[in-house]
PDB file of C-alpha atoms in Angstrom:
ATOM      1  CA  MET A1485     -46.645  74.208 -16.994  1.00 64.00           C
ATOM      2  CA  ALA A1486     -43.043  74.056 -15.621  1.00 74.00           C
ATOM      3  CA  GLU A1487     -43.816  71.605 -13.124  1.00 75.00           C
ATOM      4  CA  ALA A1488     -44.465  69.043 -15.655  1.00 73.00           C
ATOM      5  CA  LYS A1489     -40.959  69.534 -17.339  1.00 80.00           C
ATOM      6  CA  GLN A1490     -39.465  68.338 -14.382  1.00 82.00           C
ATOM      7  CA  ILE A1491     -40.797  64.825 -14.578  1.00 78.00           C
ATOM      8  CA  LEU A1492     -40.898  64.622 -18.135  1.00 79.00           C
ATOM      9  CA  PRO A1493     -37.519  62.390 -18.077  1.00 80.00           C
ATOM     10  CA  GLN A1494     -39.781  59.820 -16.205  1.00 79.00           C
ATOM     11  CA  VAL A1495     -42.567  59.271 -18.465  1.00 80.00           C
ATOM     12  CA  THR A1496     -42.427  56.859 -20.973  1.00 84.00           C
ATOM     13  CA  GLY A1497     -45.051  57.367 -23.902  1.00 85.00           C
ATOM     14  CA  VAL A1498     -47.038  54.525 -25.793  1.00 89.00           C
ATOM     15  CA  GLU A1499     -48.523  54.972 -28.580  1.00 90.00           C
ATOM     16  CA  LEU A1500     -50.636  52.071 -30.324  1.00 92.00           C
ATOM     17  CA  ALA A1501     -52.663  52.091 -33.457  1.00 91.00           C
ATOM     18  CA  PHE A1502     -56.660  50.715 -33.696  1.00 91.00           C
ATOM     19  CA  ASN A1503     -55.893  46.855 -33.969  1.00 93.00           C
ATOM     20  CA  GLN A1504     -52.439  46.465 -33.307  1.00 95.00           C
ATOM     21  CA  ALA A1505     -50.920  44.190 -31.196  1.00 96.00           C
ATOM     22  CA  PRO A1506     -50.466  44.955 -27.376  1.00 97.00           C
ATOM     23  CA  LYS A1507     -47.225  46.067 -25.849  1.00 96.00           C
ATOM     24  CA  THR A1508     -45.807  45.292 -22.976  1.00 96.00           C
ATOM     25  CA  LEU A1509     -42.442  47.301 -20.839  1.00 93.00           C
ATOM     26  CA  GLU A1510     -40.656  46.762 -18.017  1.00 92.00           C
ATOM     27  CA  ILE A1511     -40.220  49.661 -15.957  1.00 87.00           C
ATOM     28  CA  ALA A1512     -38.678  49.738 -12.398  1.00 83.00           C
ATOM     29  CA  GLY A1513     -39.659  46.400 -11.390  1.00 83.00           C
ATOM     30  CA  LEU A1514     -43.089  46.793 -12.892  1.00 88.00           C
ATOM     31  CA  VAL A1515     -44.680  44.586 -16.086  1.00 92.00           C
ATOM     32  CA  ILE A1516     -46.976  47.454 -18.153  1.00 93.00           C
ATOM     33  CA  ASP A1517     -49.201  45.955 -20.824  1.00 96.00           C
ATOM     34  CA  ALA A1518     -50.996  48.565 -22.708  1.00 96.00           C
ATOM     35  CA  VAL A1519     -53.989  47.646 -25.593  1.00 97.00           C
ATOM     36  CA  ARG A1520     -55.888  50.179 -27.771  1.00 97.00           C
ATOM     37  CA  ILE A1521     -59.461  49.450 -26.847  1.00 97.00           C
ATOM     38  CA  PRO A1522     -62.177  52.154 -28.347  1.00 97.00           C
ATOM     39  CA  HIS A1523     -63.022  55.255 -26.025  1.00 96.00           C
ATOM     40  CA  ALA A1524     -67.132  54.550 -24.710  1.00 96.00           C
ATOM     41  CA  GLY A1525     -69.490  55.842 -27.832  1.00 93.00           C
ATOM     42  CA  TRP A1526     -67.539  54.013 -30.766  1.00 93.00           C
ATOM     43  CA  PRO A1527     -67.709  54.336 -33.492  1.00 93.00           C
ATOM     44  CA  GLY A1528     -68.622  58.011 -32.825  1.00 92.00           C
ATOM     45  CA  ARG A1529     -65.563  58.567 -30.931  1.00 91.00           C
ATOM     46  CA  SER A1530     -63.132  56.367 -32.634  1.00 89.00           C
ATOM     47  CA  GLN A1531     -60.854  59.550 -32.989  1.00 89.00           C
ATOM     48  CA  ILE A1532     -60.337  59.603 -29.511  1.00 92.00           C
ATOM     49  CA  ASP A1533     -57.246  57.165 -28.239  1.00 92.00           C
ATOM     50  CA  ASN A1534     -58.106  55.284 -25.152  1.00 95.00           C
ATOM     51  CA  LEU A1535     -55.804  52.157 -23.730  1.00 95.00           C
ATOM     52  CA  VAL A1536     -55.985  50.124 -20.767  1.00 97.00           C
ATOM     53  CA  PHE A1537     -53.180  49.568 -19.199  1.00 96.00           C
ATOM     54  CA  ARG A1538     -52.306  46.523 -17.315  1.00 96.00           C
ATOM     55  CA  VAL A1539     -49.646  46.813 -14.434  1.00 94.00           C
ATOM     56  CA  THR A1540     -47.727  44.037 -12.551  1.00 92.00           C
ATOM     57  CA  LEU A1541     -45.771  44.554  -9.321  1.00 89.00           C
ATOM     58  CA  LYS A1542     -43.165  41.997  -8.815  1.00 80.00           C
ATOM     59  CA  ASN A1543     -41.874  41.693  -5.211  1.00 75.00           C
ATOM     60  CA  GLN A1544     -39.919  38.406  -3.517  1.00 68.00           C
ATOM     61  CA  GLY A1545     -41.604  35.915  -5.762  1.00 74.00           C
ATOM     62  CA  ALA A1546     -45.024  37.580  -5.286  1.00 77.00           C
ATOM     63  CA  SER A1547     -46.924  39.738  -7.572  1.00 85.00           C
ATOM     64  CA  VAL A1548     -49.987  41.894  -7.728  1.00 90.00           C
ATOM     65  CA  THR A1549     -51.741  43.128 -10.992  1.00 93.00           C
ATOM     66  CA  VAL A1550     -54.111  46.146 -11.254  1.00 94.00           C
ATOM     67  CA  MET A1551     -55.845  47.016 -14.718  1.00 96.00           C
ATOM     68  CA  HIS A1552     -57.116  50.569 -15.477  1.00 96.00           C
ATOM     69  CA  MET A1553     -59.679  50.566 -18.309  1.00 97.00           C
ATOM     70  CA  GLY A1554     -59.718  54.615 -18.953  1.00 95.00           C
ATOM     71  CA  ASP A1555     -63.070  55.166 -20.862  1.00 96.00           C
ATOM     72  CA  ALA A1556     -63.222  52.071 -22.768  1.00 97.00           C
ATOM     73  CA  ASP A1557     -66.095  50.900 -24.580  1.00 97.00           C
ATOM     74  CA  PRO A1558     -68.051  47.517 -23.462  1.00 96.00           C
ATOM     75  CA  ASP A1559     -68.365  45.720 -26.807  1.00 96.00           C
ATOM     76  CA  GLU A1560     -66.700  42.279 -26.679  1.00 96.00           C
ATOM     77  CA  GLU A1561     -65.477  42.487 -30.111  1.00 96.00           C
ATOM     78  CA  HIS A1562     -63.115  44.749 -28.942  1.00 97.00           C
ATOM     79  CA  TYR A1563     -61.708  42.780 -26.642  1.00 97.00           C
ATOM     80  CA  LEU A1564     -61.700  39.017 -27.926  1.00 97.00           C
ATOM     81  CA  PRO A1565     -59.155  39.519 -30.521  1.00 97.00           C
ATOM     82  CA  TYR A1566     -56.773  39.956 -27.265  1.00 97.00           C
ATOM     83  CA  LYS A1567     -58.534  37.127 -25.097  1.00 96.00           C
ATOM     84  CA  ASP A1568     -55.280  35.250 -24.949  1.00 96.00           C
ATOM     85  CA  HIS A1569     -53.076  38.345 -23.899  1.00 96.00           C
ATOM     86  CA  TRP A1570     -55.525  39.011 -21.400  1.00 96.00           C
ATOM     87  CA  GLN A1571     -55.596  35.259 -19.693  1.00 95.00           C
ATOM     88  CA  LYS A1572     -51.791  35.103 -19.681  1.00 94.00           C
ATOM     89  CA  ARG A1573     -52.170  36.798 -16.271  1.00 93.00           C
ATOM     90  CA  ILE A1574     -55.116  37.425 -13.935  1.00 94.00           C
ATOM     91  CA  SER A1575     -55.873  41.317 -12.762  1.00 95.00           C
ATOM     92  CA  ASP A1576     -56.476  41.153  -9.219  1.00 93.00           C
ATOM     93  CA  LYS A1577     -58.517  44.444  -9.175  1.00 93.00           C
ATOM     94  CA  ALA A1578     -59.326  46.789 -12.231  1.00 96.00           C
ATOM     95  CA  LEU A1579     -60.567  49.963 -12.189  1.00 96.00           C
ATOM     96  CA  SER A1580     -63.192  49.501 -14.960  1.00 97.00           C
ATOM     97  CA  PRO A1581     -66.099  52.523 -15.745  1.00 97.00           C
ATOM     98  CA  TYR A1582     -69.164  52.070 -13.776  1.00 97.00           C
ATOM     99  CA  TRP A1583     -71.093  51.089 -17.092  1.00 96.00           C
ATOM    100  CA  PHE A1584     -69.778  48.081 -17.689  1.00 97.00           C
ATOM    101  CA  TYR A1585     -71.894  46.794 -14.695  1.00 96.00           C
ATOM    102  CA  SER A1586     -75.012  48.115 -16.576  1.00 94.00           C
ATOM    103  CA  SER A1587     -74.891  44.946 -18.887  1.00 93.00           C
ATOM    104  CA  ALA A1588     -74.202  41.040 -19.180  1.00 94.00           C
ATOM    105  CA  GLU A1589     -71.818  41.845 -21.574  1.00 96.00           C
ATOM    106  CA  GLY A1590     -69.756  44.491 -19.591  1.00 96.00           C
ATOM    107  CA  ARG A1591     -69.638  42.326 -16.358  1.00 94.00           C
ATOM    108  CA  ASN A1592     -68.490  39.021 -18.905  1.00 96.00           C
ATOM    109  CA  ILE A1593     -66.240  41.276 -20.547  1.00 97.00           C
ATOM    110  CA  LEU A1594     -64.354  41.644 -16.909  1.00 96.00           C
ATOM    111  CA  ALA A1595     -65.046  38.314 -15.670  1.00 93.00           C
ATOM    112  CA  ASP A1596     -64.512  35.956 -18.346  1.00 95.00           C
ATOM    113  CA  ILE A1597     -62.493  37.943 -21.465  1.00 97.00           C
ATOM    114  CA  LEU A1598     -60.092  40.228 -19.151  1.00 97.00           C
ATOM    115  CA  ASN A1599     -59.253  37.824 -16.348  1.00 95.00           C
ATOM    116  CA  VAL A1600     -60.451  40.107 -14.008  1.00 96.00           C
ATOM    117  CA  LYS A1601     -60.779  39.026  -9.998  1.00 94.00           C
ATOM    118  CA  LYS A1602     -62.760  42.064  -8.595  1.00 94.00           C
ATOM    119  CA  SER A1603     -63.362  45.586 -10.387  1.00 96.00           C
ATOM    120  CA  ILE A1604     -64.052  48.856  -8.559  1.00 96.00           C
ATOM    121  CA  GLY A1605     -66.000  51.363 -10.962  1.00 97.00           C
ATOM    122  CA  ILE A1606     -64.227  54.568 -12.060  1.00 96.00           C
ATOM    123  CA  HIS A1607     -66.041  57.743 -13.595  1.00 94.00           C
ATOM    124  CA  VAL A1608     -68.845  57.420 -11.993  1.00 95.00           C
ATOM    125  CA  PRO A1609     -71.115  61.108 -11.919  1.00 95.00           C
ATOM    126  CA  ILE A1610     -71.537  63.302  -9.269  1.00 93.00           C
ATOM    127  CA  GLU A1611     -75.287  62.158  -9.301  1.00 95.00           C
ATOM    128  CA  ILE A1612     -74.676  58.234  -8.909  1.00 96.00           C
ATOM    129  CA  PRO A1613     -76.867  56.099 -11.018  1.00 96.00           C
ATOM    130  CA  ASN A1614     -79.943  54.220  -9.340  1.00 96.00           C
ATOM    131  CA  HIS A1615     -78.857  51.108 -10.779  1.00 93.00           C
ATOM    132  CA  LEU A1616     -75.266  51.254  -9.665  1.00 95.00           C
ATOM    133  CA  LYS A1617     -76.522  52.362  -5.975  1.00 95.00           C
ATOM    134  CA  SER A1618     -78.730  49.475  -6.013  1.00 95.00           C
ATOM    135  CA  SER A1619     -76.222  47.369  -7.006  1.00 94.00           C
ATOM    136  CA  SER A1620     -73.966  45.024  -5.018  1.00 94.00           C
ATOM    137  CA  GLU A1621     -71.041  46.431  -7.213  1.00 96.00           C
ATOM    138  CA  ASP A1622     -67.792  48.450  -5.909  1.00 96.00           C
ATOM    139  CA  TYR A1623     -67.332  51.946  -6.878  1.00 96.00           C
ATOM    140  CA  PHE A1624     -65.415  54.944  -6.371  1.00 95.00           C
ATOM    141  CA  SER A1625     -68.084  57.846  -5.935  1.00 93.00           C
ATOM    142  CA  LYS A1626     -66.501  60.660  -3.332  1.00 90.00           C
ATOM    143  CA  PRO A1627     -63.258  62.350  -3.672  1.00 88.00           C
ATOM    144  CA  GLY A1628     -60.126  60.277  -1.441  1.00 87.00           C
ATOM    145  CA  GLU A1629     -61.678  56.903  -1.499  1.00 90.00           C
ATOM    146  CA  MET A1630     -59.082  54.503  -1.432  1.00 88.00           C
ATOM    147  CA  ARG A1631     -59.286  50.228  -1.802  1.00 86.00           C
ATOM    148  CA  ASN A1632     -56.811  48.124  -0.635  1.00 82.00           C
ATOM    149  CA  ILE A1633     -54.995  45.050  -2.514  1.00 78.00           C
ATOM    150  CA  ASP A1634     -54.435  42.012  -0.207  1.00 66.00           C
ATOM    151  CA  LYS A1635     -52.068  39.567  -1.464  1.00 58.00           C
ATOM    152  CA  PRO A1636     -50.921  36.977   0.788  1.00 51.00           C
ATOM    153  CA  HIS A1637     -48.453  38.040   3.282  1.00 38.00           C
ATOM    154  CA  LYS A1638     -45.974  39.740   0.813  1.00 46.00           C
ATOM    155  CA  HIS A1639     -46.787  42.902   0.063  1.00 46.00           C
ATOM    156  CA  ARG A1640     -49.603  45.108  -0.264  1.00 47.00           C
ATOM    157  CA  MET A1641     -50.792  47.309  -2.474  1.00 47.00           C
ATOM    158  CA  TYR A1642     -53.389  50.604  -2.149  1.00 46.00           C
ATOM    159  CA  ILE A1643     -55.736  52.514  -4.997  1.00 45.00           C
ATOM    160  CA  TYR A1644     -56.163  55.721  -4.195  1.00 44.00           C
ATOM    161  CA  ILE A1645     -58.235  57.924  -6.739  1.00 42.00           C
ATOM    162  CA  LEU A1646     -57.960  61.565  -6.297  1.00 41.00           C
ATOM    163  CA  PHE A1647     -60.836  63.391  -8.256  1.00 40.00           C
ATOM    164  CA  TYR A1648     -60.126  66.850  -9.193  1.00 39.00           C
ATOM    165  CA  PRO A1649     -62.991  69.104  -9.089  1.00 38.00           C
ATOM    166  CA  GLU A1650     -62.420  70.963 -12.274  1.00 37.00           C
ATOM    167  CA  PHE A1651     -63.142  67.453 -14.096  1.00 37.00           C
ATOM    168  CA  ARG A1652     -66.404  66.355 -12.505  1.00 33.00           C
TER     169      ARG A1652
END
């Protein structure tokens, strides 16, 4: 993968051990928080790393914050130790695994613990689950879908999800 070597100087790696304190990086006008949260299926998948990233873009006195949860497990015990961290900054949008919508505990994690205004379900299978279809929750299910993240008149950010057929 020769193309990957070209961007390697721009990549900043983040490693976190289980139960390690969150890491915060500031890079090119972005504030990036990383927290290790177990992969869905925990403890059976405890050997698989999963990081939740919260990225804040600061611009002209305003900011917008987006969270990407990866394949996070929807168990409150993973999030409560970091509740103070999550409460320091509201996430305008969170890209959360769609399975968080399946339980009151998952929805509580998003709204009350993670401090998320609005979430968008990700990792939705090709055959969309009926409970998701019949819900009022927002989710990505088609290649190329976009969502607008509006903040009052300072700047606009878009979420654009690419689907790679080989991963579906």
